[in-house]
Coordinates of C-alpha atoms in Angstrom, one line a residue:
X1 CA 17.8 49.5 -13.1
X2 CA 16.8 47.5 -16.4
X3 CA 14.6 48.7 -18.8
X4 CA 12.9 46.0 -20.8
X5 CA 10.5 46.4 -23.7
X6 CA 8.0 43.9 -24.0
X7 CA 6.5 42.5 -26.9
X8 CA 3.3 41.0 -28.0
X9 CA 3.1 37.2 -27.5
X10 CA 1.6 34.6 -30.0
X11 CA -2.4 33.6 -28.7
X12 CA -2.2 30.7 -27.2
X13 CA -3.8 27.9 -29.2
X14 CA -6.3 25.9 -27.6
X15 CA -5.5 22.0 -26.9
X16 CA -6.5 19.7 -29.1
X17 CA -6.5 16.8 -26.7
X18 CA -5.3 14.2 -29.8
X19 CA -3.0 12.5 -27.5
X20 CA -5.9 11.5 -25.5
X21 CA -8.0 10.4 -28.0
X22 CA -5.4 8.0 -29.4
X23 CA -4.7 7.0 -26.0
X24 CA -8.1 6.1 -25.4
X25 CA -8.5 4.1 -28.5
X26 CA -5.5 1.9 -27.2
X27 CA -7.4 1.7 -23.5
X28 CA -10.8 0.5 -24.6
X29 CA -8.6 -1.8 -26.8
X30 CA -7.1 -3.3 -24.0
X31 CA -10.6 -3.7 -21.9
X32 CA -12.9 -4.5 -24.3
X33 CA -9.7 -7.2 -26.1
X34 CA -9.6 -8.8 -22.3
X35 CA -13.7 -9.0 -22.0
X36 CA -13.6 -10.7 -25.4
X37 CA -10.8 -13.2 -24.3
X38 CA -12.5 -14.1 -21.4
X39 CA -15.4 -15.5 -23.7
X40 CA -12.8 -17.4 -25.9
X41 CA -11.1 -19.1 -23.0
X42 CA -14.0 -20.2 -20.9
X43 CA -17.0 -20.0 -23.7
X44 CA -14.8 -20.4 -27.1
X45 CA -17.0 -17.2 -28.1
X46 CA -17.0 -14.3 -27.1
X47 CA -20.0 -13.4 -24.1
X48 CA -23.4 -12.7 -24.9
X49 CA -22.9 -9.4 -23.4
X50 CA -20.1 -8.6 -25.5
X51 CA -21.7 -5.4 -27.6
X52 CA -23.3 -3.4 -25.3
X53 CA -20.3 -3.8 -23.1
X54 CA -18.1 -2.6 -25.7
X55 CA -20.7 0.4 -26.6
X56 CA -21.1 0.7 -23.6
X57 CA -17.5 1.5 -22.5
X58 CA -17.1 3.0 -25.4
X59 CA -19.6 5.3 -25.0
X60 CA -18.1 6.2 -20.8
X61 CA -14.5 6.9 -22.5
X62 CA -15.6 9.3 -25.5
X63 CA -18.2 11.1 -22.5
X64 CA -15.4 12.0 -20.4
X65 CA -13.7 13.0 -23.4
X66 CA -16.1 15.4 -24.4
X67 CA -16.5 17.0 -21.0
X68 CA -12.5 17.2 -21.2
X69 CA -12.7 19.0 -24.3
X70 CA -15.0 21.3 -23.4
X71 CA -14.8 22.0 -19.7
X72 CA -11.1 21.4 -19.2
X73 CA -8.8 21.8 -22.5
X74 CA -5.4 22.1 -21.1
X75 CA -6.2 18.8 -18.2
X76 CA -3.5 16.0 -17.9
X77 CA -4.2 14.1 -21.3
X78 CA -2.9 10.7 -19.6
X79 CA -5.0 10.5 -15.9
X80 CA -8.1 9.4 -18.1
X81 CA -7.2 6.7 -20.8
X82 CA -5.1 4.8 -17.9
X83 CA -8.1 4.9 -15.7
X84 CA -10.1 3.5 -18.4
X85 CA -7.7 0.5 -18.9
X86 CA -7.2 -0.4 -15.3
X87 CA -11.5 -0.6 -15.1
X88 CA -11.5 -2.1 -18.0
X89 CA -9.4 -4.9 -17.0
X90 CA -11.0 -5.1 -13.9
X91 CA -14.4 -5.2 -15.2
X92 CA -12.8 -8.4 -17.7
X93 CA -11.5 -10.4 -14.7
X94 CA -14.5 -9.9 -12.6
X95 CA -17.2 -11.2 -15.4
X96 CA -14.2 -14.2 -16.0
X97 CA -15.1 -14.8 -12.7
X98 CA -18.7 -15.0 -12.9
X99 CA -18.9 -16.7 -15.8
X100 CA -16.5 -19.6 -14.2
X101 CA -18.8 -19.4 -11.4
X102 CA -21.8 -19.9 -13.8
X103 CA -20.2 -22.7 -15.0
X104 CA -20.1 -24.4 -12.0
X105 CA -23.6 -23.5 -11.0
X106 CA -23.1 -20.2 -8.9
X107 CA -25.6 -17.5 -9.4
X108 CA -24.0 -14.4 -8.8
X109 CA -23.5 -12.1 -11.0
X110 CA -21.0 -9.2 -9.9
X111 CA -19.8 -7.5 -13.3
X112 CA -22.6 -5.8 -14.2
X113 CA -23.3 -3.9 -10.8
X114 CA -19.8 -3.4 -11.4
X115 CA -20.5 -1.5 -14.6
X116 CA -23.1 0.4 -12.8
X117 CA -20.7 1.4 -10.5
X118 CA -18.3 2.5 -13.1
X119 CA -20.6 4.6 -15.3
X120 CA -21.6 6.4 -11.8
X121 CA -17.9 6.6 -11.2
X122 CA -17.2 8.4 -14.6
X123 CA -20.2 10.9 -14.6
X124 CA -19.1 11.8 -10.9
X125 CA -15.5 13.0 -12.2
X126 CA -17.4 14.8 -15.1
X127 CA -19.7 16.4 -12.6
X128 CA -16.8 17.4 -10.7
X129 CA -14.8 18.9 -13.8
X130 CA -18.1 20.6 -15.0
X131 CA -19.1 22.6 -12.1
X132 CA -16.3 23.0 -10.1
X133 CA -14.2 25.6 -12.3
X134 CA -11.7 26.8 -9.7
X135 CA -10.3 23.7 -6.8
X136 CA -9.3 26.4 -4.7
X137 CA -13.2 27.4 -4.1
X138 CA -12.8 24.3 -1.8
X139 CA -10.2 25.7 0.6
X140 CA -12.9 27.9 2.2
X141 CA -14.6 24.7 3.4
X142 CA -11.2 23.2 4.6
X143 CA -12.9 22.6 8.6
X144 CA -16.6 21.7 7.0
X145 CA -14.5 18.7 5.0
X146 CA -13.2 17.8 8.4
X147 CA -16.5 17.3 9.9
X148 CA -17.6 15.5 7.0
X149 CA -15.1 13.1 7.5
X150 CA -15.0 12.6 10.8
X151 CA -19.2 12.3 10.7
X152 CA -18.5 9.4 7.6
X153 CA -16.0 7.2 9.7
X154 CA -18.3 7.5 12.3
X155 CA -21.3 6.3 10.2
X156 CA -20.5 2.1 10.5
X157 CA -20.8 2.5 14.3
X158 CA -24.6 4.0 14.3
X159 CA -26.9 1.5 14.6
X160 CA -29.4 0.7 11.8
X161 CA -27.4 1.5 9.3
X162 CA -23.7 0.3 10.3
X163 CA -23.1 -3.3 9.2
X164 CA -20.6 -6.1 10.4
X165 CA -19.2 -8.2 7.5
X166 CA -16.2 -10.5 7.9
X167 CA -16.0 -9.2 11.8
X168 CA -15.3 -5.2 10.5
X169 CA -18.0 -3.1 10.6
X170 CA -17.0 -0.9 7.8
X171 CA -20.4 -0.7 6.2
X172 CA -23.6 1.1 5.8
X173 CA -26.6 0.5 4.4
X174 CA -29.1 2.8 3.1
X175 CA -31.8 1.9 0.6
X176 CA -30.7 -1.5 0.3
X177 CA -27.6 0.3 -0.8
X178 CA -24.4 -0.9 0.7
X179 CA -21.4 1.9 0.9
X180 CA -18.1 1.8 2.4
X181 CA -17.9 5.6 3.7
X182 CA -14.2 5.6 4.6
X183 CA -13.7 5.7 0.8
X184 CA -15.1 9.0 0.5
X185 CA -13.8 10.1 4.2
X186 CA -10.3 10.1 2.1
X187 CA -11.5 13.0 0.2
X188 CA -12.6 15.0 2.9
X189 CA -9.5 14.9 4.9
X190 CA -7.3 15.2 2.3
X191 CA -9.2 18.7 1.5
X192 CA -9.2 19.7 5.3
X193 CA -5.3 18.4 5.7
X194 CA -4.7 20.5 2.6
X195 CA -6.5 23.5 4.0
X196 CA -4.9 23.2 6.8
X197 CA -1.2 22.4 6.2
X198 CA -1.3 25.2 3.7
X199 CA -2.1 28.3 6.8
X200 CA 0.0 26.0 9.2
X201 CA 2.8 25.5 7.2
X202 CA 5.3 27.5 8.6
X203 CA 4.9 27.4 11.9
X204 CA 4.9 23.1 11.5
X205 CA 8.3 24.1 10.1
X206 CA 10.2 26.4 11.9
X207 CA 9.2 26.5 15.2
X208 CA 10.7 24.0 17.8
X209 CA 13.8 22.8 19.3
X210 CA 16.3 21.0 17.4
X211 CA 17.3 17.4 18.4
X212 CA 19.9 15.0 17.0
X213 CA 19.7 16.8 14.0
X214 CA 16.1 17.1 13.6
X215 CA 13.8 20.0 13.3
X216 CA 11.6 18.7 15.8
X217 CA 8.2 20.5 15.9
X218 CA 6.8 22.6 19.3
X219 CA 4.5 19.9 21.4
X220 CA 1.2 22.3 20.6
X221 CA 1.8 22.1 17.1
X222 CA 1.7 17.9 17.5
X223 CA -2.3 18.1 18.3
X224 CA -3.6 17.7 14.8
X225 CA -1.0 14.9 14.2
X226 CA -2.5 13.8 17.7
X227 CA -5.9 14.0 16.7
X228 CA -5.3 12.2 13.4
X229 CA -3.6 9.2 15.5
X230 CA -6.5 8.6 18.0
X231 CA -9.0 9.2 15.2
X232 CA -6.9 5.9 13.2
X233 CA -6.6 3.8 16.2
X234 CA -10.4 4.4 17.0
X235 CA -11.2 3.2 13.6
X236 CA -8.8 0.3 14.4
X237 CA -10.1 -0.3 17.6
X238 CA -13.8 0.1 17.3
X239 CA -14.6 -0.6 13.0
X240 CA -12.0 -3.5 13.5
X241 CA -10.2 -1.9 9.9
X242 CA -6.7 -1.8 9.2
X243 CA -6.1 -1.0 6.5
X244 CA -8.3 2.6 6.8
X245 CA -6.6 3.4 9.9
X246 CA -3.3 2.9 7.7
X247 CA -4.5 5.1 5.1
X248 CA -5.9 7.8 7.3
X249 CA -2.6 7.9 9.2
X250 CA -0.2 7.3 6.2
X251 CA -2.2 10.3 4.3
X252 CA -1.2 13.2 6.8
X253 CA 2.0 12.4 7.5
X254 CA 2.8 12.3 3.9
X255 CA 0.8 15.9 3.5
X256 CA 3.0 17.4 6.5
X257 CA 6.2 16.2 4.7
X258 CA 5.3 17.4 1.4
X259 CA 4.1 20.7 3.4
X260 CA 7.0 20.9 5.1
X261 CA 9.9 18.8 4.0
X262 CA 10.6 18.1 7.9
X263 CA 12.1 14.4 8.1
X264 CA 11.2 14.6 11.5
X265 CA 7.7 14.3 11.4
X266 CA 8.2 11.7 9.4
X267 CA 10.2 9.9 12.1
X268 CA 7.0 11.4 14.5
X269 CA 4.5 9.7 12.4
X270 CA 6.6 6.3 12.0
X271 CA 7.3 5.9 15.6
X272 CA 3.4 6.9 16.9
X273 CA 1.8 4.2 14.3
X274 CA 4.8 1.5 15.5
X275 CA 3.4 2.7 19.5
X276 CA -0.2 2.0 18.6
X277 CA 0.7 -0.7 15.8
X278 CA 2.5 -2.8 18.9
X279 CA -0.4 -1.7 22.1
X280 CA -2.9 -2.7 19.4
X281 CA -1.7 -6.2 18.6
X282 CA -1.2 -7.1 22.1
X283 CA -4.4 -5.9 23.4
X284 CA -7.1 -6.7 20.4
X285 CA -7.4 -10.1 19.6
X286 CA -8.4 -9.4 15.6
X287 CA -5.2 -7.2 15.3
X288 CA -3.4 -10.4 16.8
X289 CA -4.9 -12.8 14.3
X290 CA -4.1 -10.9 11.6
X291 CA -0.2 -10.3 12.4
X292 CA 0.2 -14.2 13.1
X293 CA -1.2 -14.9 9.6
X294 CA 1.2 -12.5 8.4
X295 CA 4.1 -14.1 10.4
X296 CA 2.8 -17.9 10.5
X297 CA 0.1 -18.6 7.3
X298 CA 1.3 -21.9 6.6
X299 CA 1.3 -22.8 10.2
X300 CA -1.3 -25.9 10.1
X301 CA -2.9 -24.4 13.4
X302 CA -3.5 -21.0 12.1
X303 CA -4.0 -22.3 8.4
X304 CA -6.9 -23.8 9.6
X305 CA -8.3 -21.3 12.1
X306 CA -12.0 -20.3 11.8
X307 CA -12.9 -17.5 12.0
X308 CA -9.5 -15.5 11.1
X309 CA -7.3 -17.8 9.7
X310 CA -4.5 -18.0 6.2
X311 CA -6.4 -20.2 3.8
X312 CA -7.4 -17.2 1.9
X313 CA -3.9 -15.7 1.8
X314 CA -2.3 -19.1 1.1
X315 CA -4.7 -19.7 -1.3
X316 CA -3.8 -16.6 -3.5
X317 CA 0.0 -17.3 -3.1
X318 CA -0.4 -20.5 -4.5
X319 CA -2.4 -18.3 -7.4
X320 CA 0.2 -16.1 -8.3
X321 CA 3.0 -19.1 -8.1
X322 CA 0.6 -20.8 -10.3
X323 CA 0.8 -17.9 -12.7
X324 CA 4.6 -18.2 -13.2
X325 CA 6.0 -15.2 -15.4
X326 CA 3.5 -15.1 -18.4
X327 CA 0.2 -16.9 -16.4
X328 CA -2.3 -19.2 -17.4
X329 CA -4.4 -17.3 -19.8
X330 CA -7.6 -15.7 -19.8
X331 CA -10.3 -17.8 -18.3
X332 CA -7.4 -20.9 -17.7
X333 CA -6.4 -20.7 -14.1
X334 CA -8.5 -21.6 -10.9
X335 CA -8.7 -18.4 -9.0
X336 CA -12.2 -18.7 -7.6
X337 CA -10.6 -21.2 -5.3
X338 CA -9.6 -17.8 -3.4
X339 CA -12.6 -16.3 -1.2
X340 CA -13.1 -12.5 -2.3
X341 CA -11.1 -13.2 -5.7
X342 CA -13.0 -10.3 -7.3
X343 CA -13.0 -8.2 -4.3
X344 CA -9.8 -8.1 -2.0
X345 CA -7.4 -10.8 -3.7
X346 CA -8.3 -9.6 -7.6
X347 CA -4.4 -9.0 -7.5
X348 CA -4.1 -12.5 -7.3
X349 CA -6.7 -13.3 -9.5
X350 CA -4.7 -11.3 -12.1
X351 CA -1.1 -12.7 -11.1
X352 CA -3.1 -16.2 -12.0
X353 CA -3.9 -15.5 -15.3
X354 CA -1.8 -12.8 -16.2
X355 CA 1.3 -13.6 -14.7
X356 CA 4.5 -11.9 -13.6
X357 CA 4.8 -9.6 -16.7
X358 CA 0.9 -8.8 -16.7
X359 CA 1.2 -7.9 -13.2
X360 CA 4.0 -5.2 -13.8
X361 CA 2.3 -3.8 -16.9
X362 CA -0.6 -3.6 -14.6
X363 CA 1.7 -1.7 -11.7
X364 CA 3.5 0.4 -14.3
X365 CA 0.2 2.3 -15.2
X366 CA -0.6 2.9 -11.7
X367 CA 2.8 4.7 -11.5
X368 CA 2.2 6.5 -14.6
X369 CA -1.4 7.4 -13.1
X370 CA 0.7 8.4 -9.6
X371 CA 3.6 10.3 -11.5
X372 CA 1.4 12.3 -13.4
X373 CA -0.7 13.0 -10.1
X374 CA 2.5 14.0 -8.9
X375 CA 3.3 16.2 -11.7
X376 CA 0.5 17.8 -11.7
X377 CA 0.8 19.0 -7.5
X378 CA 4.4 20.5 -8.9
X379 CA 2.6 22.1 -12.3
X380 CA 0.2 24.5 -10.3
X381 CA 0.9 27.4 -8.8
X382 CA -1.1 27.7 -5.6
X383 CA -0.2 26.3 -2.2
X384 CA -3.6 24.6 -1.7
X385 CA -3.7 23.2 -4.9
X386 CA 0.2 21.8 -4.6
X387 CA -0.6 19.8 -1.7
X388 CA -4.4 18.6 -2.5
X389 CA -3.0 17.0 -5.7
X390 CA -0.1 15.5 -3.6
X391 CA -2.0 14.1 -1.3
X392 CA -4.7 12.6 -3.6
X393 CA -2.0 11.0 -5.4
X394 CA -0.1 9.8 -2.8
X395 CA -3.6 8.0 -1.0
X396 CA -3.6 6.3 -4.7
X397 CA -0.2 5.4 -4.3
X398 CA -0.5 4.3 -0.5
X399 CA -3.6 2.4 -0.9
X400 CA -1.7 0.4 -3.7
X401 CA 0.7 -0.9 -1.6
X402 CA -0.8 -1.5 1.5
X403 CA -3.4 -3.9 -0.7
X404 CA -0.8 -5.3 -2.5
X405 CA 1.8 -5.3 0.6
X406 CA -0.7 -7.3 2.6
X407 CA -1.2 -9.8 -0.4
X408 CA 2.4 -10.5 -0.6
X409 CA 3.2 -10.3 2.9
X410 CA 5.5 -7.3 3.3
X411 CA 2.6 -5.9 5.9
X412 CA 0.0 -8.0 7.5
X413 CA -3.5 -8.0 5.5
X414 CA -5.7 -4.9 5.6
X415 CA -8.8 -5.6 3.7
X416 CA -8.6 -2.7 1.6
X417 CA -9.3 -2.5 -2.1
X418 CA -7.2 -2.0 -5.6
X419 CA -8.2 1.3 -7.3
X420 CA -10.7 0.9 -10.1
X421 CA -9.7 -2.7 -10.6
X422 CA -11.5 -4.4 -7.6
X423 CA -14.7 -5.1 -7.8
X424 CA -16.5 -2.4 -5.0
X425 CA -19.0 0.1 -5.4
X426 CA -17.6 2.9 -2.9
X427 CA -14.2 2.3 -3.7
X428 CA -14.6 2.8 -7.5
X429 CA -17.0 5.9 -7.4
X430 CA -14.3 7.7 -4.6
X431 CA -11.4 7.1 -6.6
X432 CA -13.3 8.5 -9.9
X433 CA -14.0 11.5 -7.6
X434 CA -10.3 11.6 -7.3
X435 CA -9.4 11.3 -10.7
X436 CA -12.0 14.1 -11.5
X437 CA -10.5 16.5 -8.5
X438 CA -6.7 15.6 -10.3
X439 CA -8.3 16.3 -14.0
X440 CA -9.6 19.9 -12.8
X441 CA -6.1 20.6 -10.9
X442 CA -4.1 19.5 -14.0
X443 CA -5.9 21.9 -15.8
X444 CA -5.6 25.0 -14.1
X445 CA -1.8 24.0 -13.8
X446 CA -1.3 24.2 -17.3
X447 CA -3.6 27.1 -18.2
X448 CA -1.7 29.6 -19.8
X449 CA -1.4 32.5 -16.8
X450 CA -0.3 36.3 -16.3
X451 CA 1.9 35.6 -13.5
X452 CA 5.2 36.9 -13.7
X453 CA 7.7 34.1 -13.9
X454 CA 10.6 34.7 -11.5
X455 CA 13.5 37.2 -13.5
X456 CA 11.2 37.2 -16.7
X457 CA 8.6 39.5 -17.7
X458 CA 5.3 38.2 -17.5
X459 CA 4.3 38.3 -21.3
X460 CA 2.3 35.1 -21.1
X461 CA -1.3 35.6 -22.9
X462 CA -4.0 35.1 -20.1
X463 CA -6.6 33.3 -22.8
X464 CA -6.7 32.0 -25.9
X465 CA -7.4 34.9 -28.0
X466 CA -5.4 37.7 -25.9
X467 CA -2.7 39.3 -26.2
X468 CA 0.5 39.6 -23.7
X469 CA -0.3 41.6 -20.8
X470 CA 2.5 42.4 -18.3
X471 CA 1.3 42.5 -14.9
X472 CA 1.3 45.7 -12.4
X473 CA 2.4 45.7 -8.9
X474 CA 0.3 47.7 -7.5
X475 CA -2.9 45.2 -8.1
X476 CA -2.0 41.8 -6.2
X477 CA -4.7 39.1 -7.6
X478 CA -5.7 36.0 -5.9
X479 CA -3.4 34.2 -8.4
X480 CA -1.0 36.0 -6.8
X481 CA -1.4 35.0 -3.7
X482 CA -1.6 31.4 -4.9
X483 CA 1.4 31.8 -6.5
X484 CA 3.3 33.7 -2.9
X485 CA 1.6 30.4 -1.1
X486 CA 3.3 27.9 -3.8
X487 CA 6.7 29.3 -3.1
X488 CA 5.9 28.4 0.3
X489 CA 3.7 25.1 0.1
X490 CA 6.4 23.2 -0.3
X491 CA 9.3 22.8 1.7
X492 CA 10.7 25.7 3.2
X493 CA 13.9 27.5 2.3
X494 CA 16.6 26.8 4.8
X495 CA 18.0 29.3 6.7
X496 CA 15.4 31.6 5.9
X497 CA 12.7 32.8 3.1
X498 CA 15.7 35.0 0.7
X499 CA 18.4 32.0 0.7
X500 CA 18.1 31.8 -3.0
X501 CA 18.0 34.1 -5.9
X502 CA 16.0 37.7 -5.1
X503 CA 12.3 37.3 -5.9
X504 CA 11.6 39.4 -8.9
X505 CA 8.5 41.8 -9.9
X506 CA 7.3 43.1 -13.1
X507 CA 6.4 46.8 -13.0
X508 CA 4.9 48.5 -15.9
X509 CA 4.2 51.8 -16.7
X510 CA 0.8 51.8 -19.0
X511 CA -0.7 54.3 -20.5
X512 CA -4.0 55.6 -20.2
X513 CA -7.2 54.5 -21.9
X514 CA -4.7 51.7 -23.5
X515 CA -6.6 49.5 -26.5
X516 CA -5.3 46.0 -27.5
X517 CA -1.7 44.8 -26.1
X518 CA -0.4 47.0 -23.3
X519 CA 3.3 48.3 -24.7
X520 CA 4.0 50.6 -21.6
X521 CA 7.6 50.0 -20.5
X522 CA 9.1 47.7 -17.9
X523 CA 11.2 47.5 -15.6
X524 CA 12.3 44.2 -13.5
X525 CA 12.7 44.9 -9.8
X526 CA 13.9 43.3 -6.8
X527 CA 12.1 42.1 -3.1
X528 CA 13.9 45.2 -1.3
X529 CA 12.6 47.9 -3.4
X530 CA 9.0 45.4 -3.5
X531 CA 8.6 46.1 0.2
X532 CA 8.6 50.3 -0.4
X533 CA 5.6 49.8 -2.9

C-alpha cells in the first residue's frame, strides 16, 4: 500500500471579485447608455429622470456588490453584472415606452414601479445571500416547500383576493398590491423536486422493467410525476394559464433527467403533456383559441376575433420585421401599436428597435446567465445542491423559450414573462430570488474544501488563513455526505455503482495534541478495504 507524505498547502487567498466590478461598470454602461438614448431619440435630451436613475442603479449594482464581497467572496463573478444589464435594458425600453405614450397623451407611467420592483428584486437576493449561509439548510424543508407551492398556485382561485385579467385568473391582490404567485410557486417546487429527487434518486433509476431499450420506471414510482401532471392541467384547466402549466411540468421532468439521466422519463413526460396538451385543446375553448392563433393568425376570421384573437401576435411580427437586422433605433419605431408591449411582447418591442443583432446580444447573455447556472449545479459537491442549481437554471432557460417560442410561433402563446426584462412586479422580484439562491450555491461550490479529491490526498486549506489538513476516515462530515450524494445526484453509473475507477480515501495517521499543519503520514486506500473501517 502507498505511503504519501503530505505537505503544507499555500493559504488560500481571498477573491478579490475585480472581474465583477469591471463587469459591472460595462452593465450599468449599457442600461444607463440605453435610458439616455431613449431621451435623445424621442426628447433630443436626455429624460428629466436621468440622474437619479443612473445613481440610482448605480447605487443597486455597487449594493449587491458589497454584500458579494462580504457575505459570499468566492460566488459566480458573472450571474450579477448580466442581471444588471438585462434590467437595465428592460427598465430603458419600458420608460421609451412611456415617454411615447406621454407623447401621445397617455398617462401611465410603468418604469418607475418598475424600478421599485427592481430595487425590491436586488435587496431580496442580498437578503438571501446574507442570511442564508449554507442552501442545504433548505433540504430539511423539501415537503414544507411543496405545500407552499401548492397553497400559492391555489391562491388566484380563492375568492377576494384571486383576480381575472385577460380571461386567466393568475392574480392576487392584497393591499392594493397585485402579485402573480406562480412566480414564486417556481421556487418552492423546485426546492421540494430537489429534496425529493435527491432521496429518490435511485430507486427513479434502477428499478423497473426494461422496454424497447428504455429503463422504464416501476408504475408506483410514476405518482409524483402523476401528481405534477394533474397539478399543470388544473392550473390549465381552472387559472386558464399556459404557459405556468408548461413551466411547472417542463421543470420536473428536466430535474428527474438531470437526477437520473433516464431518457425514458423524458419520453414519459413528453408523451403525458402531448395526452393532456391534445384532451385539453379539444375540450376547453381558451386552449382552442389559442392553438388556432398559433396555427391560423393571419386568418381574417380569427385576426379579428374578440375576445381571443391574433392582432396582438401579428402586430409584434410585423415589429420585429420592421426591425430588420440592426432596427430602428432607440425611441424610432412604433411598438406601442402592440397591446402589452412592455409586459408580454417587450421581445418584440426590442426586435423593433434593436433589431436582429440586438436581439441575439440580448439572447447570448441569457445563455451566459444559464451556462453559468449550469456550471455552477456541476461546481458543488452535494447532491441537493447539484440539482437545485440545475433546476433554477433550467426554469430560467425554459421560461425563455416558451415566451419567446410563443412570440415567434414555434409553440402557441403562453402569457408568460421575459426574466428581468419585462416589465412585472412578481416576475422580477422571483427571478432575483433565483439569482440570489444561484449566487449563494456558486459560492459554496468554489469554496476552497477538505474533501478528498478522488486518487489525491486532500491537502486543500479549509479557510483562508489555514493550513492543509488531510482528512480522517474515521470522522464522516456532512460535507461528506454531500459529496457521497453528488457522486450519485447525477446520473447513475451503468451497470452498477463501481463501473469506474475505485473510489479512493485519505487515511492519516496524526499525532497527538498536534499544533499548526497536521504532518501525520498517509496512506491512499481503496472502497474494499473502506468497507472494513
Amino acid at each position: 500500500m502507498a505511503t504519501v507524505e503530505p505537505h503544507a498547502a499555500r493559504p488560500a487567498k481571498r477573491p478579490s471579485r475585480g472581474a465583477e466590478a469591471g463587469l459591472l461598470v460595462l452593465a450599468l454602461a449599457i442600461g444607463i447608455g440605453a435610458y439616455a438614448l431613449v431621451g435623445f431619440g424621442l426628447l433630443d435630451e436626455v429624460p428629466e429622470q436621468f440622474v437619479p436613475y443612473s445613481l440610482g442603479l448605480v447605487a443597486l449594482a455597487v449594493v449587491g456588490h458589497v454584500v458579494l464581497r462580504i457575505k459570499a467572496p468566492y460566488a459566480d463573478q458573472v450571474m450579477l453584472p448580466v442581471v444588471v444589464a438585462l434590467n437595465g435594458l428592460g427598465l430603458a425600453m419600458i420608460s421609451r415606452l412611456d415617454i411615447g405614450g406621454q407623447l401621445v397623451g397617455s398617462t401611465k407611467e410603468f418604469a418607475s414601479r418598475q424600478f421599485m420592483w427592481t430595487a425590491l428584486g436586488v435587496v431580496a437576493a442580498c437578503a438571501v445571500v446574507w442570511f442564508l449561509k449554507d442552501h442545504r439548510t433548505l433540504r430539511k424543508y423539501s415537503y414544507t416547500a411543496m405545500i407552499v407551492g401548492l397553497v400559492l398556485v391555489m391562491m388566484p382561485l380563492l375568492p377576494g383576493i384571486g383576480q381575472n385579467i385577460n380571461g386567466a385568473r393568475i392574480w392576487v391582490n392584497i393591499a392594493d398590491f397585485s402579485l402573480q404567485p406562480a412566480e414564486f410557486a417556481k421556487i418552492a417546487f423546485a426546492i421540494f423536486f430537489a429534496g425529493y429527487l435527491v432521496t429518490n434518486r435511485d430507486t427513479l433509476a434502477l428499478a423497473g422493467p426494461k422496454v424497447l431499450g428504455l429503463q422504464l420506471p416501476r408504475l408506483r414510482d410514476l405518482g409524483p410525476l402523476v401528481i405534477v401532471w394533474g397539478a399543470s392541467l388544473a392550473v390549465l384547466i381552472f387559472e386558464r394559464d399556459l404557459g405556468t402549466s408548461l413551466l411547472f411540468f417542463g421543470l420536473f421532468v428536466a430535474m428527474l433527467y438531470i437526477a437520473t439521466e433516464r431518457f425514458s422519463w423524458v419520453v414519459i413526460g413528453l408523451s403525458m403533456f402531448a395526452v393532456g396538451a391534445v384532451v385539453a385543446a379539444s375540450v376547453f375553448p381558451h386552449v382552442a383559441a389559442r392553438v388556432d392563433v398559433w396555427l391560423h393568425p393571419l386568418d381574417p376570421e380569427i385576426f379579428g376575433r374578440s375576445p381571443g384573437g391574433s392582432g396582438q401576435l401579428v402586430g409584434g411580427m410585423f415589429g420585429l420585421a420592421n426591425g430588420g437586422l440592426t432596427g430602428t433605433g432607440w425611441g424610432q419605431g412604433y411598438p406601442r401599436l402592440v397591446p402589452y408591449a412592455n409586459s408580454d411582447f417587450i421581445y418584440t418591442s426590442l426586435g423593433e428597435e434593436l433589431g436582429l443583432a440586438g436581439l441575439l446580444a440580448i439572447l447570448v447573455m441569457y445563455l451566459v446567465l444559464v451556462e453559468r447556472g449550469l456550471r455552477t449545479a456541476i461546481g458543488v459537491r452535494d447532491g441537493f445542491g447539484k440539482l437545485l442549481a440545475g433546476g433554477l437554471a433550467f426554469v430560467m432557460a425554459w421560461q425563455l423559450f416558451v415566451v419567446i417560442g410563443g412570440i415567434t410561433r414555434i409553440i402557441p402563446l403562453t402569457g408568460l414573462t421575459m426574466p428581468f426584462v419585462a416589465h412585472g412586479g412578481s416576475s422580477l422580484l422571483a427571478n432575483w430570488l433565483v439569482i440570489g439562491l444561484l449566487l449563494r450555491i456558486s459560492d459554496n461550490a468554489r469554496r476552497p474544501s477538505s474533501l478528498p479529491v478522488r486518487g489525491q490526498v486532500a491537502a486543500h486549506a479549509a479557510g483562508p488563513t489555514s493550513g492543509s489538513q488531510p482528512v480522517a476516515v474515521g470522522s464522516r462530515s456532512q460535507e461528506a455526505v454531500d459529496a457521497g450524494e453528488a457522486r450519485a445526484a447525477v446520473g447513475p453509473a451503468r451497470g452498477g455503482p463501481s463501473q469506474d475507477h475505485p473510489t479512493q480515501v485519505v487515511r492519516t495517521d496524526l499525532p497527538e495534541n498536534a499544533e499548526g499543519p497536521m504532518t501525520g503520514a498517509t496512506e491512499i486506500i481503496d472502497d474494499t478495504e473502506r468497507k472494513n473501517l
